[in-house]
Short mmCIF file of C-alpha atoms in Angstrom, two decimals:
data_model
loop_
_atom_site.label_atom_id
_atom_site.label_comp_id
_atom_site.label_asym_id
_atom_site.label_seq_id
_atom_site.Cartn_x
_atom_site.Cartn_y
_atom_site.Cartn_z
CA MET A 69 12.05 28.55 -6.53
CA LEU A 70 11.27 28.35 -10.07
CA GLU A 71 12.97 25.10 -9.91
CA LEU A 72 9.90 23.86 -8.64
CA PHE A 73 8.19 24.13 -11.89
CA GLN A 74 11.19 22.80 -14.05
CA GLU A 75 10.57 18.87 -15.65
CA ARG A 76 12.64 16.56 -13.31
CA THR A 77 14.33 13.95 -15.20
CA SER A 78 15.53 11.85 -12.08
CA GLY A 79 13.55 8.78 -12.98
CA CYS A 80 12.60 8.67 -9.30
CA ILE A 81 9.04 6.61 -8.57
CA SER A 82 6.14 9.31 -7.79
CA ASP A 83 3.80 8.65 -4.66
CA LEU A 84 1.36 8.12 -7.32
CA SER A 85 2.79 4.96 -8.44
CA PHE A 86 3.50 3.76 -5.57
CA ASP A 87 0.23 4.33 -4.66
CA ARG A 88 -1.13 2.59 -7.54
CA TRP A 89 0.99 -0.70 -6.71
CA ARG A 90 -0.07 -0.70 -3.48
CA ALA A 91 -4.08 -0.90 -4.31
CA HIS A 92 -2.88 -3.40 -7.29
CA GLU A 93 -3.14 -1.25 -10.47
CA LEU A 94 -0.17 -1.72 -11.71
CA ASP A 95 0.24 -4.45 -14.86
CA ALA A 96 3.61 -6.81 -14.85
CA SER A 97 5.23 -4.63 -17.08
CA GLN A 98 4.95 -1.73 -14.70
CA ILE A 99 5.63 -3.48 -11.70
CA GLU A 100 9.13 -4.72 -13.46
CA GLU A 101 10.00 -1.17 -14.20
CA LEU A 102 9.53 0.02 -10.73
CA THR A 103 11.02 -2.88 -9.26
CA ARG A 104 14.32 -2.66 -11.35
CA HIS A 105 14.61 1.05 -9.94
CA LEU A 106 13.94 0.08 -6.40
CA GLY A 107 16.88 -2.10 -6.78
CA GLU A 108 18.85 0.98 -7.84
CA CYS A 109 17.79 3.73 -5.73
CA GLU A 110 18.01 3.80 -1.86
CA ASN A 111 15.35 6.89 -1.95
CA CYS A 112 12.85 4.94 -3.40
CA ARG A 113 13.34 1.81 -0.92
CA ALA A 114 13.24 4.60 1.83
CA ARG A 115 10.27 6.34 0.24
CA HIS A 116 8.51 2.87 -0.17
CA ARG A 117 9.47 1.91 3.18
CA SER A 118 7.89 5.17 4.74
CA LEU A 119 4.49 4.99 2.59
CA GLU A 120 4.11 1.30 3.46
CA ALA A 121 4.32 2.52 7.19
CA GLN A 122 2.00 5.45 6.73
CA ALA A 123 -0.69 3.29 5.70
CA ASP A 124 -0.51 0.72 8.27
CA ALA A 125 -0.91 3.42 10.80
CA PHE A 126 -3.52 5.01 9.28
CA LEU A 127 -5.47 1.60 8.83
CA GLU A 128 -4.65 0.67 12.65
CA ARG A 129 -6.05 4.29 13.47
CA PHE A 130 -8.88 4.64 11.49
CA GLN A 131 -11.28 2.11 10.53
CA ALA A 132 -13.43 2.07 7.23
CA PRO A 133 -16.25 4.14 8.27
CA ALA A 134 -19.81 2.16 9.00
CA PHE A 135 -21.66 3.28 6.00
CA VAL A 136 -25.07 1.23 5.23
CA ALA A 137 -24.70 -0.97 2.70
CA GLY A 138 -27.41 -1.53 -0.06
CA SER A 139 -27.71 1.02 -1.87
CA GLY A 140 -27.69 -0.90 -4.89
CA LEU A 141 -25.20 1.48 -6.21
CA TRP A 142 -21.88 0.81 -4.69
CA PRO A 143 -21.04 -2.39 -7.05
CA ARG A 144 -21.47 -0.59 -9.81
CA VAL A 145 -18.44 1.25 -9.41
CA PRO A 146 -15.92 -1.83 -8.25
CA MET A 147 -16.87 -4.65 -9.98
CA ASP A 148 -14.37 -4.00 -13.04
CA HIS A 149 -11.91 -2.83 -10.64
CA ARG A 150 -12.18 -5.86 -8.34
CA ARG A 151 -11.57 -8.29 -11.59
CA LYS A 152 -8.53 -6.36 -12.19
CA LEU A 153 -7.68 -6.68 -8.46
CA SER A 154 -7.61 -10.63 -9.17
CA ARG A 155 -6.08 -10.61 -11.98
CA VAL A 156 -3.04 -8.11 -10.96
CA ARG A 157 -2.70 -9.49 -7.14
CA THR A 158 0.03 -12.49 -8.08
CA TRP A 159 1.95 -10.39 -10.24
CA SER A 160 2.06 -7.40 -7.73
CA THR A 161 3.33 -9.73 -4.92
CA ALA A 162 5.58 -12.13 -7.23
CA VAL A 163 7.43 -8.65 -8.23
CA ALA A 164 7.12 -7.19 -4.96
CA ALA A 165 9.13 -10.32 -3.85
CA LEU A 166 11.70 -9.65 -6.78
CA ALA A 167 12.31 -6.59 -5.46
CA VAL A 168 13.19 -8.36 -2.05
CA ALA A 169 15.39 -10.44 -3.46
CA ALA A 170 17.07 -7.98 -5.87
CA THR A 171 17.96 -5.68 -3.07
CA ALA A 172 19.25 -8.15 -0.91
CA VAL A 173 17.10 -7.47 2.07
CA LEU A 174 16.39 -11.33 3.08
CA VAL A 175 17.44 -11.77 6.35
CA MET A 176 18.69 -15.29 7.28
CA GLN A 177 17.42 -16.17 10.58
CA TYR A 178 16.11 -19.89 10.71
CA PRO A 179 18.11 -22.91 9.31
CA LYS A 180 15.57 -24.28 7.21
CA LEU A 181 12.88 -25.00 4.79
CA SER A 182 9.27 -23.33 2.92
CA GLY A 183 5.46 -23.82 0.64
CA GLN A 184 1.50 -22.71 0.14
CA ALA A 185 -2.18 -23.68 -0.13
CA ASP A 186 -5.70 -22.06 0.24
CA SER A 187 -8.27 -23.73 -1.60
CA VAL A 188 -10.80 -23.27 0.57
CA ARG A 189 -9.94 -20.24 2.34
CA SER A 190 -12.34 -17.86 3.07
CA LYS A 191 -12.18 -14.01 1.78
CA GLY A 192 -11.11 -11.55 4.85
CA SER A 193 -9.88 -14.63 7.12
CA PRO A 194 -6.09 -14.23 8.12
CA HIS A 195 -4.04 -15.92 5.70
CA LEU A 196 -0.15 -16.81 4.75
CA GLY A 197 1.52 -16.36 1.43
CA PHE A 198 5.16 -17.23 0.72
CA TYR A 199 7.95 -16.60 -2.21
CA VAL A 200 10.79 -19.37 -2.74
CA LYS A 201 14.24 -17.94 -4.34
CA HIS A 202 15.61 -20.66 -6.09
CA GLY A 203 19.18 -19.49 -7.20
CA THR A 204 18.28 -15.75 -8.42
CA ARG A 205 15.05 -16.62 -9.65
CA VAL A 206 11.92 -15.99 -7.01
CA ASP A 207 8.29 -17.22 -7.88
CA LEU A 208 5.21 -16.81 -5.92
CA GLY A 209 4.60 -19.80 -4.17
CA THR A 210 1.94 -22.14 -4.10
CA ASP A 211 0.00 -24.85 -2.23
CA GLY A 212 2.02 -28.14 -2.85
CA GLN A 213 5.11 -26.28 -4.17
CA THR A 214 8.23 -28.03 -4.99
CA VAL A 215 11.45 -26.92 -3.05
CA HIS A 216 14.76 -27.80 -2.86
CA ALA A 217 17.44 -27.29 0.42
CA GLY A 218 18.97 -24.54 0.07
CA ASP A 219 15.95 -22.73 -1.03
CA GLN A 220 15.05 -19.75 0.26
CA LEU A 221 11.52 -18.77 1.58
CA ARG A 222 10.14 -15.00 2.43
CA PHE A 223 6.85 -15.29 4.29
CA PHE A 224 3.74 -12.74 3.50
CA VAL A 225 0.64 -12.30 5.88
CA SER A 226 -2.72 -11.01 4.96
CA LEU A 227 -4.99 -9.80 7.56
CA ASN A 228 -7.85 -7.16 7.92
CA GLN A 229 -7.11 -6.19 11.38
CA PRO A 230 -4.03 -6.50 13.58
CA LEU A 231 -3.35 -9.94 15.33
CA HIS A 232 -0.89 -11.99 17.22
CA PHE A 233 0.69 -14.28 14.86
CA ALA A 234 3.24 -17.12 14.89
CA LEU A 235 4.32 -19.85 12.25
CA LEU A 236 5.10 -22.89 13.05
CA SER A 237 6.06 -25.61 10.74
CA ARG A 238 6.18 -29.48 10.69
CA ASP A 239 8.97 -31.27 8.53
CA GLY A 240 8.71 -34.50 6.66
CA VAL A 241 10.22 -36.40 9.49
CA GLY A 242 7.90 -35.25 12.27
CA GLY A 243 10.13 -32.27 13.52
CA VAL A 244 8.04 -29.33 14.59
CA THR A 245 9.79 -25.94 14.60
CA GLU A 246 8.61 -22.48 15.14
CA TYR A 247 9.42 -20.45 12.36
CA TYR A 248 8.52 -17.14 13.30
CA PRO A 249 9.07 -14.95 15.24
CA GLY A 250 11.56 -17.43 16.78
CA THR A 251 11.09 -16.44 20.25
CA GLY A 252 8.39 -18.49 21.90
CA HIS A 253 5.75 -15.51 21.79
CA SER A 254 3.56 -14.30 19.31
CA GLN A 255 4.47 -11.29 17.27
CA ARG A 256 1.87 -8.61 16.32
CA VAL A 257 1.17 -8.13 12.93
CA SER A 258 -1.09 -4.84 11.84
CA ALA A 259 -3.64 -4.98 9.32
CA ALA A 260 -2.45 -5.18 5.67
CA GLN A 261 -2.27 -7.18 2.37
CA ASN A 262 0.44 -9.44 1.68
CA LYS A 263 2.78 -8.27 4.43
CA ASN A 264 6.11 -9.08 4.13
CA LEU A 265 7.50 -10.78 7.35
CA ASP A 266 11.00 -9.45 8.27
CA SER A 267 12.60 -12.57 8.08
CA SER A 268 12.95 -15.48 5.60
CA ILE A 269 14.48 -19.32 5.74
CA GLU A 270 16.40 -21.24 3.96
CA LEU A 271 15.49 -24.91 3.61
CA ASP A 272 17.57 -27.82 5.09
CA GLY A 273 18.05 -31.01 3.46
CA ILE A 274 15.27 -33.39 5.04
CA LEU A 275 12.90 -34.09 2.20
CA GLY A 276 9.74 -34.46 1.78
CA ARG A 277 5.88 -32.79 2.37
CA GLU A 278 6.36 -30.04 5.13
CA GLU A 279 3.39 -28.56 6.30
CA LEU A 280 3.50 -24.55 7.71
CA TRP A 281 0.99 -23.52 10.14
CA ALA A 282 0.01 -19.97 10.44
CA ILE A 283 -1.85 -19.03 14.13
CA PHE A 284 -3.52 -15.46 14.11
CA CYS A 285 -5.11 -14.82 17.26
CA ASP A 286 -6.19 -11.68 19.27
CA ALA A 287 -4.26 -11.83 22.30
CA PRO A 288 -0.81 -12.51 22.52
CA PHE A 289 0.26 -16.28 22.99
CA GLU A 290 2.82 -18.92 23.86
CA THR A 291 3.77 -20.79 20.73
CA GLU A 292 5.02 -23.79 22.93
CA ALA A 293 1.66 -25.45 23.46
CA PHE A 294 0.61 -25.36 19.73
CA ARG A 295 4.15 -27.00 19.03
CA ARG A 296 3.34 -30.01 21.40
CA GLU A 297 0.18 -30.15 19.57
CA LEU A 298 1.37 -30.17 16.31
CA ALA A 299 3.91 -32.92 16.87
CA ALA A 300 1.45 -34.81 18.79
CA GLN A 301 -1.24 -34.72 16.81
CA ARG A 302 -0.02 -33.33 13.10
CA VAL A 303 -2.65 -30.92 12.97
CA LEU A 304 -3.68 -27.88 14.76
CA GLN A 305 -7.57 -26.92 16.08
CA ALA A 306 -7.63 -23.41 16.13
CA PRO A 307 -8.69 -21.87 19.81
CA VAL A 308 -11.75 -19.69 20.54
CA ASN A 309 -10.50 -16.37 19.13
CA CYS A 310 -7.64 -17.64 16.82
CA ALA A 311 -7.61 -18.54 13.39
CA VAL A 312 -5.27 -21.35 11.31
CA ASP A 313 -4.00 -21.12 8.13
CA GLN A 314 -2.32 -24.07 6.47
CA ILE A 315 0.03 -24.54 3.70
CA SER A 316 2.53 -27.09 2.51
CA ILE A 317 5.70 -27.88 0.84
CA VAL A 318 7.12 -30.64 -0.85
CA LYS A 319 11.26 -30.76 -0.78
CA ARG A 320 12.86 -33.04 -3.54
CA PRO A 321 16.33 -33.46 -3.72
CA ASP A 322 18.14 -31.17 -6.55
CA SER A 323 17.82 -32.51 -9.72
CA PRO A 324 21.08 -33.40 -11.08
CA MET B 156 -19.58 -10.75 -1.77
CA ARG B 157 -21.17 -8.61 0.40
CA ASP B 158 -21.30 -4.89 -0.83
CA ASP B 159 -19.62 -3.58 2.21
CA HIS B 160 -16.85 -6.15 1.77
CA VAL B 161 -16.08 -4.50 -1.51
CA PHE B 162 -16.46 -1.06 -0.14
CA GLU B 163 -13.92 -2.33 2.73
CA ASP B 164 -11.32 -3.49 0.46
CA LEU B 165 -11.49 -0.39 -1.83
CA TYR B 166 -11.45 1.77 1.54
CA LYS B 167 -8.30 -0.37 2.81
CA SER B 168 -6.55 0.12 -0.67
CA TYR B 169 -7.24 3.61 -1.41
CA ALA B 170 -7.90 5.33 1.72
CA PRO B 171 -4.35 5.50 3.26
CA SER B 172 -3.42 7.52 -0.10
CA VAL B 173 -6.48 9.75 0.47
CA PHE B 174 -5.58 10.49 4.11
CA ARG B 175 -1.85 11.12 3.16
CA ARG B 176 -2.68 13.74 0.68
CA ALA B 177 -4.84 15.37 2.60
CA ARG B 178 -2.95 15.79 5.21
CA GLN B 179 0.05 17.16 2.98
CA LEU B 180 -1.88 19.50 1.67
CA LEU B 181 -4.27 20.67 5.10
CA GLY B 182 -1.67 19.71 7.76
CA GLN B 183 -3.90 18.45 10.07
CA ASP B 184 -4.76 14.92 10.54
CA ALA B 185 -8.31 15.82 11.94
CA ASP B 186 -8.97 17.73 8.55
CA ALA B 187 -7.38 15.05 6.43
CA TYR B 188 -9.67 12.10 7.66
CA GLU B 189 -12.79 14.35 7.15
CA ILE B 190 -11.57 14.41 3.69
CA VAL B 191 -11.22 10.69 3.59
CA GLN B 192 -14.97 10.19 5.37
CA GLU B 193 -16.41 13.12 2.81
CA LEU B 194 -15.10 11.37 -0.33
CA PHE B 195 -15.59 7.47 0.28
CA LEU B 196 -19.53 8.64 1.55
CA SER B 197 -19.99 10.60 -1.92
CA ILE B 198 -18.23 7.51 -3.36
CA PHE B 199 -20.76 5.14 -1.91
CA GLU B 200 -23.82 7.35 -2.30
CA HIS B 201 -22.91 8.44 -5.61
CA PRO B 202 -20.83 5.77 -7.68
CA GLU B 203 -21.85 7.24 -11.06
CA GLN B 204 -19.57 10.19 -10.58
CA TYR B 205 -16.64 7.71 -11.05
CA GLN B 206 -17.47 7.02 -14.26
CA GLY B 207 -15.10 4.32 -14.75
CA ARG B 208 -12.74 7.23 -17.04
CA SER B 209 -9.33 6.46 -15.03
CA VAL B 210 -8.35 3.78 -12.77
CA MET B 211 -9.80 4.36 -9.26
CA MET B 212 -6.51 6.05 -7.50
CA THR B 213 -6.12 8.73 -10.14
CA PHE B 214 -9.87 9.66 -9.58
CA LEU B 215 -8.91 9.81 -5.67
CA TYR B 216 -5.81 11.86 -6.36
CA SER B 217 -8.21 14.25 -8.23
CA ALA B 218 -11.46 14.17 -6.21
CA THR B 219 -8.81 14.64 -2.47
CA THR B 220 -7.10 17.90 -4.68
CA HIS B 221 -10.03 19.42 -5.22
CA ALA B 222 -11.64 18.84 -1.84
CA CYS B 223 -8.46 20.17 0.21
CA LEU B 224 -8.09 23.22 -2.63
CA ASN B 225 -11.81 24.11 -1.77
CA ARG B 226 -10.82 23.91 1.96
CA ILE B 227 -7.90 26.11 1.48
CA ARG B 228 -9.63 28.43 -0.20
CA ASN B 229 -12.33 28.99 2.00
CA GLY B 230 -12.76 31.72 3.81
CA LYS B 231 -13.65 30.43 6.94
CA ASN B 232 -10.78 27.79 6.98
CA ARG B 233 -7.55 30.01 5.51
CA GLU B 234 -7.07 31.46 8.44
CA ARG B 235 -6.91 28.32 10.36
CA LEU B 236 -4.95 26.45 7.50
CA ARG B 237 -1.93 28.76 7.59
CA HIS B 238 1.36 27.96 5.80
CA ASP B 239 3.04 26.69 8.98
CA HIS B 240 0.76 23.79 8.76
CA PHE B 241 1.16 23.23 5.28
CA LEU B 242 3.54 20.44 4.36
CA SER B 243 3.75 19.74 8.02
CA ASP B 244 4.77 16.24 7.42
CA GLU B 245 8.62 15.54 7.26
CA SER B 246 8.02 12.35 5.87
CA THR B 247 6.47 13.21 2.60
CA THR B 248 7.78 13.53 -0.67
CA ALA B 249 7.42 17.50 -0.14
CA SER B 250 9.96 17.77 2.52
CA ARG B 251 12.38 18.32 -0.22
CA LEU B 252 10.73 21.82 -0.15
CA THR B 253 12.05 24.20 2.39
CA PRO B 254 9.81 26.31 4.47
CA GLU B 255 10.13 29.12 2.31
CA GLN B 256 8.97 27.24 -1.08
CA ALA B 257 6.37 25.68 1.08
CA ALA B 258 4.76 29.03 2.27
CA MET B 259 5.08 30.66 -1.37
CA LEU B 260 3.48 27.56 -3.12
CA HIS B 261 0.89 27.65 -0.27
CA ARG B 262 0.08 31.43 -1.56
CA ALA B 263 0.27 30.28 -5.28
CA ILE B 264 -2.29 27.30 -4.46
CA GLN B 265 -4.94 30.06 -2.93
CA ALA B 266 -4.25 32.76 -5.58
CA LEU B 267 -3.72 30.98 -8.79
CA PRO B 268 -6.94 29.57 -10.88
CA ASP B 269 -8.32 26.07 -10.08
CA ASP B 270 -6.45 24.24 -12.89
CA ILE B 271 -3.32 25.67 -12.71
CA GLY B 272 -3.26 25.22 -8.53
CA GLN B 273 -3.94 21.51 -9.08
CA ALA B 274 -1.32 21.09 -11.59
CA ALA B 275 1.35 23.00 -8.95
CA ILE B 276 0.27 20.55 -6.40
CA TYR B 277 0.78 16.91 -8.59
CA PHE B 278 3.97 18.76 -9.63
CA ALA B 279 5.29 20.30 -7.06
CA ILE B 280 4.07 18.00 -3.79
CA ASP B 281 3.21 14.77 -5.55
CA GLY B 282 6.23 15.07 -7.72
CA MET B 283 4.67 13.08 -10.45
CA THR B 284 5.53 13.52 -13.84
CA HIS B 285 4.04 15.52 -16.08
CA GLN B 286 2.76 12.53 -17.98
CA GLU B 287 0.93 11.27 -14.57
CA ILE B 288 -0.16 14.92 -13.93
CA ALA B 289 -1.81 15.14 -17.41
CA GLU B 290 -3.37 10.95 -16.67
CA VAL B 291 -4.70 12.76 -13.16
CA MET B 292 -6.17 16.10 -14.69
CA HIS B 293 -7.44 14.11 -18.40
CA CYS B 294 -5.44 16.56 -20.30
CA SER B 295 -2.32 16.41 -22.63
CA ARG B 296 1.05 16.87 -21.64
CA ARG B 297 1.34 19.83 -23.22
CA HIS B 298 -1.50 21.37 -21.45
CA VAL B 299 0.19 20.37 -18.28
CA GLY B 300 3.64 21.93 -19.60
CA ASP B 301 1.23 24.99 -19.95
CA LEU B 302 0.09 25.44 -16.79
CA LEU B 303 3.07 24.58 -15.04
CA ALA B 304 4.81 27.20 -16.90
CA ARG B 305 2.15 30.06 -16.27
CA ALA B 306 2.51 28.67 -12.10
CA ALA B 307 6.43 29.49 -12.65
CA ASP B 308 5.09 32.85 -13.77
CA TRP B 309 3.00 33.47 -10.78
CA LEU B 310 6.00 32.74 -8.76
CA ARG B 311 8.41 34.84 -10.75
CA ASN B 312 5.99 38.33 -10.40
CA ASN B 313 5.15 37.53 -6.75
CA GLU B 314 8.42 36.16 -5.15
CA GLY B 315 9.52 38.33 -2.33
CA ALA B 316 6.16 40.24 -2.44
CA PRO B 317 4.26 40.33 1.43
CA CYS B 318 2.57 37.51 2.52
#
């Protein structure tokens, strides 16, 4: 019984650290340290997955209480914190991707490519992001990202409520491919920030600008109509009760 | 950005952790969600209590622990929150505890002074390091070591005693 209070030396990650990571409270060096440990410790990877699943389940079940806004006091608490969030979020997600790459979690499902843009996204609207793995290096993708054949892309989405989702691509020669989920039917995704999709793609050799279209709808949908519209019109208009997010990548030949 | 959007973002970032820990300590979803509502309403109405002296997560860890300890020690709740519900979540870090350890820990938390009970929870249930506990409790690592030593003393003296 007394061993309960003997200091441990395992170096495993505490729930507090995982919670702070999820809340974007850690700095880059702290995240690197956690990422390194995750790459070596199956117990902590399992615990991480469990905590993420528990958080998703909670948010699906319990929406935020409808407290009345406008007390005038609340912003005093989060304003500094909010600045911290915006500064750290990029690092957090990027290094999370490194953990993914380091632990060989990438699942190759589609023979192809990657990218991101987001200059006018409104806060609260669902959106798409991605990581790009080039050799052993993993970076957070940005709109207009330069990529190369053979690069791997892993996508993540952020949404404030559960939605049905699909991801289509229109490549440099007009070919339209369903990147996710790849079944012809949308996939329900629970509310989450920067939630990694459970598959990745490897870019093919078709060069040029490729556009990625993320479709989020309240209800399940078939992807074929969107695929045809994208092939014919080059753009997608969001139907009623749906939202569309679009990012681009530019595939260039490998430098000699 | 509207205030309620800020609040909603914070709720999504922090409420799952509050709920998980409260459920670990109280054993029931309904009780745990009451803690979530109490804490977030309290912060919403009285943000000055935060004082910016720690990051939000450690502040909420502390507030959650206080709120749960109050419930566990409340006479009306004591009978309802029995050992057999305590640490009932098999997926938690605390699952490394045997049922006997969990029951003993529950007794200790009810009997020990508040600061020792908190340190015991952070260490034995949350799996936190002495350094992390020191940050949450705003004290030194050395003091944390003293608190945990006193918790161990209590266990040593009460192990095997009837419930």
